[in-house]
Amino acid sequence: MASRFRTAPRRASVLLAATLAAVPVVSAASASAQAPVTGGVVEWGFSNYILGPPPEAFDGVSAVSMGGMDAMGLKAGQVLVWGDNNFGQTEVPEAAMSGVSAIAAGWGHELALKDGGVLAWGNNWYGQANVPADAKSGVVAISTSAMHNLALKAGGRVLGWGLRTDVPQAATSGVTAVSAGGDHSLALKNGAVIAWGSDNFGQADVPADAKSGVTAISAGHQHSLALKDGRVIAWGRDDNHQAEVPEAALSDVVAIDAGWTFNFALKSTGEYVSWGSNDFSEGDPTGSALCGPFEAISSGDRYTVALKADPSAPC
């Protein structure tokens, strides 16, 4: 198991697969007054579909989301998509060209949140691009990573559609965060993790330690992460040691992000810790001659996208 550290600013970013992408940490008191952190997109790892971000993603981007075949960026309310286009997923609809507040990339399909309504396009094998009527208003968060989607309504109710549509009774009220994995889902309610869906590797079998005091969640392809008291809890598939939390991620962690088979954690000091697969340097930007500090990060299948204030800055 390998762990790596990268320097990042104290004004750190949330590595958030728990909803859709990484966003800056802002105190509640200053959230309305502080301008969003923006930067340019950098990428590392291996993909048959992505050959680099488009020129318009070199600056002014405020959020990123890595899918299975493509990547997304959010720039001044406009959605950017690059990578594979077999399902028309890089052809951003007119409605997603302005006013968008959140993004989430799946496996060949995309989600965007605009004025409380979900927009979806691209791969529709399982109806994942058909937004249900209940998700067209009052939505506060979205998540996807593979073939199913989650939306969180303002009242704390979770909606699901695509390959997996089931939502347990416990997730129909009081939920504050959601994260869609490969074929399982996570929700956070009153500090407790709720999990459902595929459990062939125990990814939906929430450990006792994650049933109270949890502040963030992130679902990987077949494993799960939770953040509690500054330490990471992991469970599920472990073939790449992705469920074995390194010592460096057992204290002082402020944010988490689960890729398909690897993870990132952000410490309050600004250091990054990564563990799990690293076959193509997906967990180590230095393997692609890149370095932090990064403002946001999102991991997918052997590939990672991040925001950096100055992408051309030397290491």
Short mmCIF file of C-alpha atoms in Angstrom, two decimals:
data_model
loop_
_atom_site.label_atom_id
_atom_site.label_comp_id
_atom_site.label_asym_id
_atom_site.label_seq_id
_atom_site.Cartn_x
_atom_site.Cartn_y
_atom_site.Cartn_z
CA MET A 1 0.00 0.00 0.00
CA ALA A 2 1.40 3.36 -0.98
CA SER A 3 0.61 6.75 0.44
CA ARG A 4 1.71 10.05 -1.02
CA PHE A 5 1.63 13.64 0.15
CA ARG A 6 1.26 16.87 -1.81
CA THR A 7 1.40 20.43 -0.64
CA ALA A 8 -1.80 22.45 -0.94
CA PRO A 9 -2.93 25.82 0.43
CA ARG A 10 -4.65 26.15 3.80
CA ARG A 11 -7.67 27.44 1.87
CA ALA A 12 -8.11 23.83 0.96
CA SER A 13 -10.54 22.12 -1.39
CA VAL A 14 -13.03 19.42 -0.57
CA LEU A 15 -12.28 16.28 -2.55
CA LEU A 16 -15.92 15.43 -2.87
CA ALA A 17 -17.24 12.38 -4.59
CA ALA A 18 -19.88 12.57 -1.95
CA THR A 19 -21.94 14.79 -4.16
CA LEU A 20 -20.36 15.58 -7.46
CA ALA A 21 -16.96 17.20 -7.51
CA ALA A 22 -14.48 19.08 -5.43
CA VAL A 23 -15.48 22.47 -4.08
CA PRO A 24 -13.65 24.93 -1.83
CA VAL A 25 -14.12 24.81 1.92
CA VAL A 26 -15.81 28.03 3.00
CA SER A 27 -17.09 28.85 6.46
CA ALA A 28 -20.84 29.29 6.73
CA ALA A 29 -20.40 32.89 7.80
CA SER A 30 -18.42 33.86 4.73
CA ALA A 31 -19.93 31.55 2.13
CA SER A 32 -22.26 34.14 0.67
CA ALA A 33 -19.63 36.86 0.48
CA GLN A 34 -16.60 34.93 -0.76
CA ALA A 35 -16.11 34.50 -4.49
CA PRO A 36 -15.69 30.90 -5.64
CA VAL A 37 -12.14 29.64 -5.99
CA THR A 38 -11.24 29.13 -9.65
CA GLY A 39 -8.30 27.68 -11.51
CA GLY A 40 -7.23 25.74 -14.55
CA VAL A 41 -7.66 22.02 -15.14
CA VAL A 42 -4.75 19.59 -14.92
CA GLU A 43 -5.00 15.82 -15.42
CA TRP A 44 -3.03 12.68 -14.69
CA GLY A 45 -3.36 8.90 -15.00
CA PHE A 46 -4.39 6.90 -18.07
CA SER A 47 -7.48 7.07 -20.28
CA ASN A 48 -8.22 5.86 -23.79
CA TYR A 49 -10.68 8.70 -24.19
CA ILE A 50 -9.18 11.87 -22.71
CA LEU A 51 -6.31 13.65 -24.43
CA GLY A 52 -6.21 16.75 -22.31
CA PRO A 53 -8.56 19.54 -21.25
CA PRO A 54 -9.87 22.02 -23.84
CA PRO A 55 -8.32 25.50 -23.95
CA GLU A 56 -11.34 27.05 -22.26
CA ALA A 57 -10.62 24.89 -19.19
CA PHE A 58 -7.19 26.43 -18.61
CA ASP A 59 -8.59 29.11 -16.30
CA GLY A 60 -11.73 30.27 -14.53
CA VAL A 61 -13.01 26.76 -13.71
CA SER A 62 -14.68 26.40 -10.30
CA ALA A 63 -15.50 22.66 -10.16
CA VAL A 64 -14.43 19.42 -11.83
CA SER A 65 -15.94 15.94 -12.04
CA MET A 66 -14.26 12.86 -13.48
CA GLY A 67 -16.45 10.18 -15.06
CA GLY A 68 -15.62 6.81 -16.52
CA MET A 69 -15.05 8.06 -20.07
CA ASP A 70 -14.98 11.84 -19.88
CA ALA A 71 -14.44 14.79 -17.58
CA MET A 72 -16.52 17.82 -16.71
CA GLY A 73 -15.73 21.35 -15.63
CA LEU A 74 -17.89 24.23 -14.47
CA LYS A 75 -16.92 27.71 -15.61
CA ALA A 76 -19.01 30.77 -14.74
CA GLY A 77 -22.14 28.61 -14.71
CA GLN A 78 -21.33 26.93 -18.03
CA VAL A 79 -20.70 23.19 -18.30
CA LEU A 80 -17.60 21.97 -20.15
CA VAL A 81 -17.23 18.30 -21.13
CA TRP A 82 -14.27 16.64 -22.85
CA GLY A 83 -13.28 13.06 -23.66
CA ASP A 84 -15.29 10.29 -25.33
CA ASN A 85 -18.38 11.29 -27.30
CA ASN A 86 -19.87 7.92 -28.26
CA PHE A 87 -23.07 8.88 -26.46
CA GLY A 88 -23.07 12.57 -27.31
CA GLN A 89 -21.97 13.39 -23.77
CA THR A 90 -19.57 16.14 -24.84
CA GLU A 91 -22.39 17.91 -26.69
CA VAL A 92 -23.55 20.18 -23.88
CA PRO A 93 -27.23 21.12 -24.20
CA GLU A 94 -28.17 24.78 -24.41
CA ALA A 95 -29.76 24.66 -20.96
CA ALA A 96 -26.41 23.75 -19.41
CA MET A 97 -24.52 26.64 -21.01
CA SER A 98 -25.41 29.05 -18.20
CA GLY A 99 -26.70 29.17 -14.65
CA VAL A 100 -25.43 25.74 -13.59
CA SER A 101 -24.36 25.37 -9.95
CA ALA A 102 -23.16 21.75 -9.75
CA ILE A 103 -21.95 18.96 -12.04
CA ALA A 104 -21.50 15.19 -11.90
CA ALA A 105 -19.98 12.88 -14.52
CA GLY A 106 -21.06 9.25 -14.92
CA TRP A 107 -20.09 6.50 -17.34
CA GLY A 108 -20.87 8.23 -20.64
CA HIS A 109 -23.57 10.49 -19.23
CA GLU A 110 -23.54 13.85 -17.46
CA LEU A 111 -25.59 15.60 -14.79
CA ALA A 112 -25.90 19.30 -14.06
CA LEU A 113 -27.91 21.19 -11.45
CA LYS A 114 -29.60 24.41 -12.50
CA ASP A 115 -32.13 26.40 -10.48
CA GLY A 116 -32.88 23.32 -8.38
CA GLY A 117 -33.57 21.11 -11.40
CA VAL A 118 -31.42 18.28 -12.75
CA LEU A 119 -30.26 18.26 -16.38
CA ALA A 120 -28.97 15.00 -17.90
CA TRP A 121 -27.62 13.90 -21.28
CA GLY A 122 -25.47 11.20 -22.89
CA ASN A 123 -25.59 7.44 -22.33
CA ASN A 124 -29.14 6.33 -21.58
CA TRP A 125 -28.85 2.54 -21.49
CA TYR A 126 -30.71 2.36 -18.20
CA GLY A 127 -32.68 5.59 -18.36
CA GLN A 128 -29.99 7.50 -16.48
CA ALA A 129 -30.43 10.47 -18.84
CA ASN A 130 -34.21 10.54 -18.30
CA VAL A 131 -34.70 12.93 -15.40
CA PRO A 132 -37.75 12.00 -13.30
CA ALA A 133 -40.30 14.74 -12.70
CA ASP A 134 -39.47 14.86 -9.00
CA ALA A 135 -35.84 15.75 -9.78
CA LYS A 136 -36.73 18.77 -11.91
CA SER A 137 -37.20 21.09 -8.92
CA GLY A 138 -36.14 21.42 -5.31
CA VAL A 139 -32.87 19.50 -5.72
CA VAL A 140 -29.84 20.63 -3.69
CA ALA A 141 -27.21 18.00 -4.59
CA ILE A 142 -26.48 15.45 -7.31
CA SER A 143 -24.16 12.47 -7.63
CA THR A 144 -23.24 9.83 -10.20
CA SER A 145 -20.15 7.85 -11.15
CA ALA A 146 -21.37 4.94 -13.25
CA MET A 147 -24.87 3.99 -14.48
CA HIS A 148 -27.16 5.36 -11.79
CA ASN A 149 -27.84 8.80 -10.35
CA LEU A 150 -28.76 10.25 -7.00
CA ALA A 151 -30.42 13.56 -6.26
CA LEU A 152 -31.00 15.08 -2.85
CA LYS A 153 -34.15 17.13 -2.36
CA ALA A 154 -34.26 20.18 -0.09
CA GLY A 155 -36.21 18.23 2.53
CA GLY A 156 -33.54 15.55 2.82
CA ARG A 157 -35.19 12.96 0.56
CA VAL A 158 -33.03 10.93 -1.83
CA LEU A 159 -34.12 10.13 -5.39
CA GLY A 160 -32.50 7.47 -7.56
CA TRP A 161 -32.77 6.60 -11.25
CA GLY A 162 -30.88 4.73 -13.95
CA LEU A 163 -29.50 1.25 -13.36
CA ARG A 164 -30.44 1.48 -9.68
CA THR A 165 -33.68 3.18 -8.62
CA ASP A 166 -34.20 1.81 -5.13
CA VAL A 167 -33.95 4.10 -2.10
CA PRO A 168 -34.36 2.69 1.42
CA GLN A 169 -36.95 4.16 3.75
CA ALA A 170 -34.19 5.54 5.97
CA ALA A 171 -33.01 7.75 3.09
CA THR A 172 -36.37 9.39 2.38
CA SER A 173 -35.92 12.15 4.96
CA GLY A 174 -33.21 13.92 6.92
CA VAL A 175 -30.36 13.13 4.53
CA THR A 176 -27.66 15.78 4.15
CA ALA A 177 -25.28 14.23 1.58
CA VAL A 178 -25.31 11.54 -1.10
CA SER A 179 -22.69 9.64 -3.09
CA ALA A 180 -23.28 7.20 -5.95
CA GLY A 181 -20.74 4.41 -6.45
CA GLY A 182 -20.46 1.76 -9.13
CA ASP A 183 -23.65 -0.09 -8.17
CA HIS A 184 -24.10 1.01 -4.59
CA SER A 185 -25.06 4.26 -2.90
CA LEU A 186 -24.23 6.14 0.27
CA ALA A 187 -26.21 8.74 2.19
CA LEU A 188 -25.40 10.68 5.34
CA LYS A 189 -28.11 11.19 7.96
CA ASN A 190 -27.61 12.54 11.48
CA GLY A 191 -23.93 11.59 11.31
CA ALA A 192 -24.65 8.00 10.30
CA VAL A 193 -23.84 6.41 6.95
CA ILE A 194 -26.69 4.65 5.14
CA ALA A 195 -25.66 2.29 2.33
CA TRP A 196 -27.60 0.19 -0.15
CA GLY A 197 -27.19 -1.61 -3.45
CA SER A 198 -24.57 -4.11 -4.54
CA ASP A 199 -22.74 -5.62 -1.58
CA ASN A 200 -20.64 -8.35 -3.15
CA PHE A 201 -17.50 -6.89 -1.58
CA GLY A 202 -19.15 -5.56 1.57
CA GLN A 203 -19.26 -2.00 0.19
CA ALA A 204 -22.83 -1.56 1.47
CA ASP A 205 -22.13 -3.17 4.86
CA VAL A 206 -21.56 -0.07 6.99
CA PRO A 207 -19.12 -0.69 9.84
CA ALA A 208 -20.23 0.23 13.35
CA ASP A 209 -17.67 3.05 13.49
CA ALA A 210 -19.39 4.79 10.56
CA LYS A 211 -22.84 4.85 12.15
CA SER A 212 -22.26 7.99 14.17
CA GLY A 213 -20.18 11.15 14.02
CA VAL A 214 -19.52 11.01 10.28
CA THR A 215 -19.18 14.34 8.44
CA ALA A 216 -18.47 13.27 4.83
CA ILE A 217 -18.96 10.26 2.55
CA SER A 218 -17.58 9.08 -0.77
CA ALA A 219 -18.45 5.97 -2.77
CA GLY A 220 -15.88 4.35 -5.02
CA HIS A 221 -16.63 1.74 -7.64
CA GLN A 222 -16.90 -1.10 -5.13
CA HIS A 223 -15.64 0.43 -1.90
CA SER A 224 -16.74 3.22 0.43
CA LEU A 225 -15.19 6.00 2.49
CA ALA A 226 -16.38 8.03 5.46
CA LEU A 227 -14.77 10.87 7.39
CA LYS A 228 -15.09 10.94 11.18
CA ASP A 229 -13.23 13.09 13.69
CA GLY A 230 -10.56 13.84 11.12
CA ARG A 231 -9.88 10.22 10.22
CA VAL A 232 -10.87 8.14 7.22
CA ILE A 233 -12.90 4.95 7.52
CA ALA A 234 -12.89 2.59 4.51
CA TRP A 235 -14.65 -0.65 3.67
CA GLY A 236 -15.53 -2.81 0.69
CA ARG A 237 -13.35 -4.13 -2.13
CA ASP A 238 -9.67 -4.19 -1.24
CA ASP A 239 -7.88 -5.76 -4.20
CA ASN A 240 -5.81 -2.61 -4.65
CA HIS A 241 -5.58 -1.88 -0.89
CA GLN A 242 -8.15 0.88 -1.38
CA ALA A 243 -9.91 -0.15 1.85
CA GLU A 244 -6.70 -0.09 3.90
CA VAL A 245 -6.40 3.42 5.30
CA PRO A 246 -2.78 4.54 5.72
CA GLU A 247 -1.69 5.97 9.04
CA ALA A 248 -1.37 9.44 7.52
CA ALA A 249 -5.13 9.46 6.83
CA LEU A 250 -6.12 8.51 10.37
CA SER A 251 -5.91 12.04 11.75
CA ASP A 252 -6.31 15.67 10.71
CA VAL A 253 -8.19 14.84 7.47
CA VAL A 254 -10.72 17.43 6.32
CA ALA A 255 -11.96 15.96 3.01
CA ILE A 256 -12.11 12.66 1.11
CA ASP A 257 -12.54 11.45 -2.45
CA ALA A 258 -12.92 7.86 -3.67
CA GLY A 259 -11.96 7.00 -7.23
CA TRP A 260 -12.82 3.65 -8.73
CA THR A 261 -9.93 1.81 -7.05
CA PHE A 262 -7.96 4.55 -5.31
CA ASN A 263 -8.53 7.40 -2.89
CA PHE A 264 -7.42 10.89 -1.95
CA ALA A 265 -7.62 12.53 1.46
CA LEU A 266 -6.87 16.15 2.27
CA LYS A 267 -5.37 17.14 5.62
CA SER A 268 -5.82 20.48 7.33
CA THR A 269 -2.15 21.19 6.69
CA GLY A 270 -2.83 21.09 2.95
CA GLU A 271 -1.09 17.74 2.43
CA TYR A 272 -2.68 15.15 0.18
CA VAL A 273 -2.64 11.47 1.06
CA SER A 274 -3.43 8.90 -1.64
CA TRP A 275 -3.69 5.12 -1.56
CA GLY A 276 -4.97 2.25 -3.66
CA SER A 277 -4.21 1.54 -7.31
CA ASN A 278 -1.46 3.50 -9.00
CA ASP A 279 -0.81 1.50 -12.18
CA PHE A 280 -0.88 4.63 -14.33
CA SER A 281 0.08 7.21 -11.69
CA GLU A 282 -3.63 7.92 -11.18
CA GLY A 283 -2.95 8.46 -7.50
CA ASP A 284 0.30 10.37 -7.95
CA PRO A 285 0.39 13.55 -10.07
CA THR A 286 4.18 13.64 -9.94
CA GLY A 287 4.14 10.60 -12.24
CA SER A 288 2.80 12.97 -14.89
CA ALA A 289 5.22 15.75 -13.93
CA LEU A 290 2.48 17.63 -12.08
CA CYS A 291 2.37 18.97 -8.56
CA GLY A 292 0.13 20.97 -6.26
CA PRO A 293 -1.14 22.99 -4.69
CA PHE A 294 -4.51 21.96 -6.10
CA GLU A 295 -7.78 23.74 -5.41
CA ALA A 296 -10.10 20.84 -6.26
CA ILE A 297 -9.81 17.24 -7.39
CA SER A 298 -12.03 14.46 -8.74
CA SER A 299 -10.99 10.86 -9.40
CA GLY A 300 -12.44 8.28 -11.77
CA ASP A 301 -11.22 5.05 -13.36
CA ARG A 302 -7.40 5.26 -13.43
CA TYR A 303 -7.68 8.98 -14.15
CA THR A 304 -7.83 12.17 -12.10
CA VAL A 305 -8.67 15.78 -12.89
CA ALA A 306 -7.86 18.71 -10.64
CA LEU A 307 -7.90 22.47 -10.46
CA LYS A 308 -4.72 24.45 -10.00
CA ALA A 309 -4.56 28.22 -9.60
CA ASP A 310 -1.79 28.38 -12.23
CA PRO A 311 -1.60 25.17 -14.28
CA SER A 312 1.63 26.32 -15.90
CA ALA A 313 3.44 26.88 -12.60
CA PRO A 314 6.55 24.68 -12.35
CA CYS A 315 6.92 22.09 -9.62
#
